[in-house]
Amino acid sequence: MSTTPEQAEQQNTPEALWAAETVYRPDLFAGKVALVSGGGSGIGRATALLFARLGAKVAICGRTAEKLDAVVEFARARGAEMIAVPTNVREPEQVEALFARIDDTWGRLDCVVNNAGGQYPQQAIDYAPKGWAAVINNNLNGSWYMMQRAAQYWREHPLPTGVSASIVNVVVVTERGMPGVAHTVAARAGIIGASRTVAVEWAPLGIRVNCVAPGLTATEGLSVYPPEAVREFPLANPMKRPGTAMEIAEGCIYLSASSGRFITGEVLTIDGGGKLWGELWTAGRPEYYKLPG
Ligand SMILES: CCCCCCCCC/C=C/C(=O)SCCNC(=O)CCNC(=O)[C@H](O)C(C)(C)COP(=O)(O)OP(=O)(O)OC[C@H]1O[C@@H](n2cnc3c(N)ncnc32)[C@H](O)[C@@H]1OP(=O)(O)O
Ligand SMILES: NC(=O)C1=CN([C@@H]2O[C@H](COP(=O)(O)OP(=O)(O)OC[C@H]3O[C@@H](n4cnc5c(N)ncnc54)[C@H](OP(=O)(O)O)[C@@H]3O)[C@@H](O)[C@H]2O)C=CC1
């Protein structure tokens, strides 16, 4: 299947996501509650809408209330149960309030997709200490506060016997590094390491912890990259196309649902083979690496 960048963008609207084909059955998450961070746009919105289509009650969080409200309004108009809880995941007390709101609303939680994140492209040698700290805080600390609070929630409110709780952390592909975003690769490698560790520590609580590593995916998040880099992005994998938010969402659902019940501590890479072949210069291609001609 070939998808142009323009087609991938068209597939990122709420209407297209709601209508998109999915392999999952409509009642997969009936009676269950999912939390998706960064649910106001991109991969998070696609995942939240897919959970809702599959019968889950869904809480979405992010820093910008308007983006969250638009998703909730869209989903409720189609019969879904969804709430928006504006939250900066870097602030532990806001994370605390988020979990309190979910508990007050539904008294239950089954799945967390920790998708909120972001960075800026720059050659690493020029990072300011404040910039490095901001990216680490967003992607390592923020995701950690969410994971840890979720585990504490399940320790206090165990799910019925035989039902596992699931955390999916959306990271980046770390195997080859990624020029221009060393700060985020460091943060996400930290989350992968923490996930593998707590997958063992939290198994006695019935909690599975996995990661999804998207390759280049056509979302509004790409707007922070230089046009030269964005032009080259779709060529960064053997399929020579960007992934779609729905393709990443279906991976998150696979790990969150009973299909993932024997999977923990794993990283599911969804990148069209990008970690095997392809170049991704997020801050533009340096002169040294330019090809002749
Ligand atoms: C292999 C295949 C895989 C393929 C994988 C492909 C990966 C590429 C595609 C990835 C796509 C995505 O992740 S899409 C998601 C992208 N979306 C985003 O990244 C948006 C969210 N980003 C952010 O919020 C910001 O970038 C974040 C870094 C966290 C900044 O948060 P804050 O609000 O705390 O920070 P700010 O006040 O804005 O900035 C703090 C400092 O950071 C530095 N800073 C911030 N922006 C800067 C910039 N553009 N250039 C230089 N420096 C900057 C400065 O030092 C700032 O200090 P001052 O100088 O004092 O101001
Ligand atoms: N698109 C891609 O090619 C790839 C994306 N990823 C990762 O996937 C995830 C989703 O990105 P994508 O959908 O593409 O881009 P988006 O920019 O659309 O999504 C990021 C979301 O995270 C939210 N967010 C960011 N920081 C915080 C915070 N501190 N607290 C709460 N919410 C926050 C943003 O909302 P708000 O600003 O309102 O808070 C936004 O809705 C990110 O972690 C990204 O790094 C990984 C690899 C590739």
Coordinates of N, CA and C in Angstrom, one line a residue, residues 35 70 97 100 111 123 129-130 151 177 207 211 254 281:
L35 N -6.8 5.7 29.6 CA -6.2 7.1 29.8 C -5.2 7.2 28.7
A70 N -12.2 19.6 21.8 CA -12.6 19.4 20.5 C -12.7 17.8 20.2
A97 N -4.0 15.0 40.3 CA -5.3 15.5 40.1 C -6.0 14.7 38.9
A100 N -7.1 11.4 40.2 CA -8.3 11.6 41.1 C -9.6 11.8 40.3
C111 N -6.2 0.8 31.2 CA -5.1 1.0 30.3 C -4.6 2.4 30.3
Q123 N 21.2 20.7 16.5 CA 22.5 19.9 16.7 C 22.8 19.8 18.1
P129 N 21.6 24.2 28.4 CA 21.2 23.4 29.5 C 19.7 23.4 29.8
K130 N 19.1 24.6 29.6 CA 17.6 24.7 29.8 C 16.8 23.9 28.8
A151 N 0.7 2.8 38.4 CA 1.0 1.6 39.2 C 0.4 1.7 40.6
G177 N 20.1 5.8 17.2 CA 20.1 7.2 17.6 C 19.3 8.0 16.5
I207 N 0.3 -5.8 36.4 CA 0.5 -4.7 35.4 C 1.5 -5.1 34.3
C211 N 6.4 -0.6 25.4 CA 6.6 0.6 24.6 C 6.2 0.4 23.2
Y254 N -3.1 -3.1 20.3 CA -2.7 -4.6 20.3 C -2.1 -4.9 21.7
W281 N 17.3 12.9 9.2 CA 18.0 14.1 9.7 C 17.0 15.1 10.2

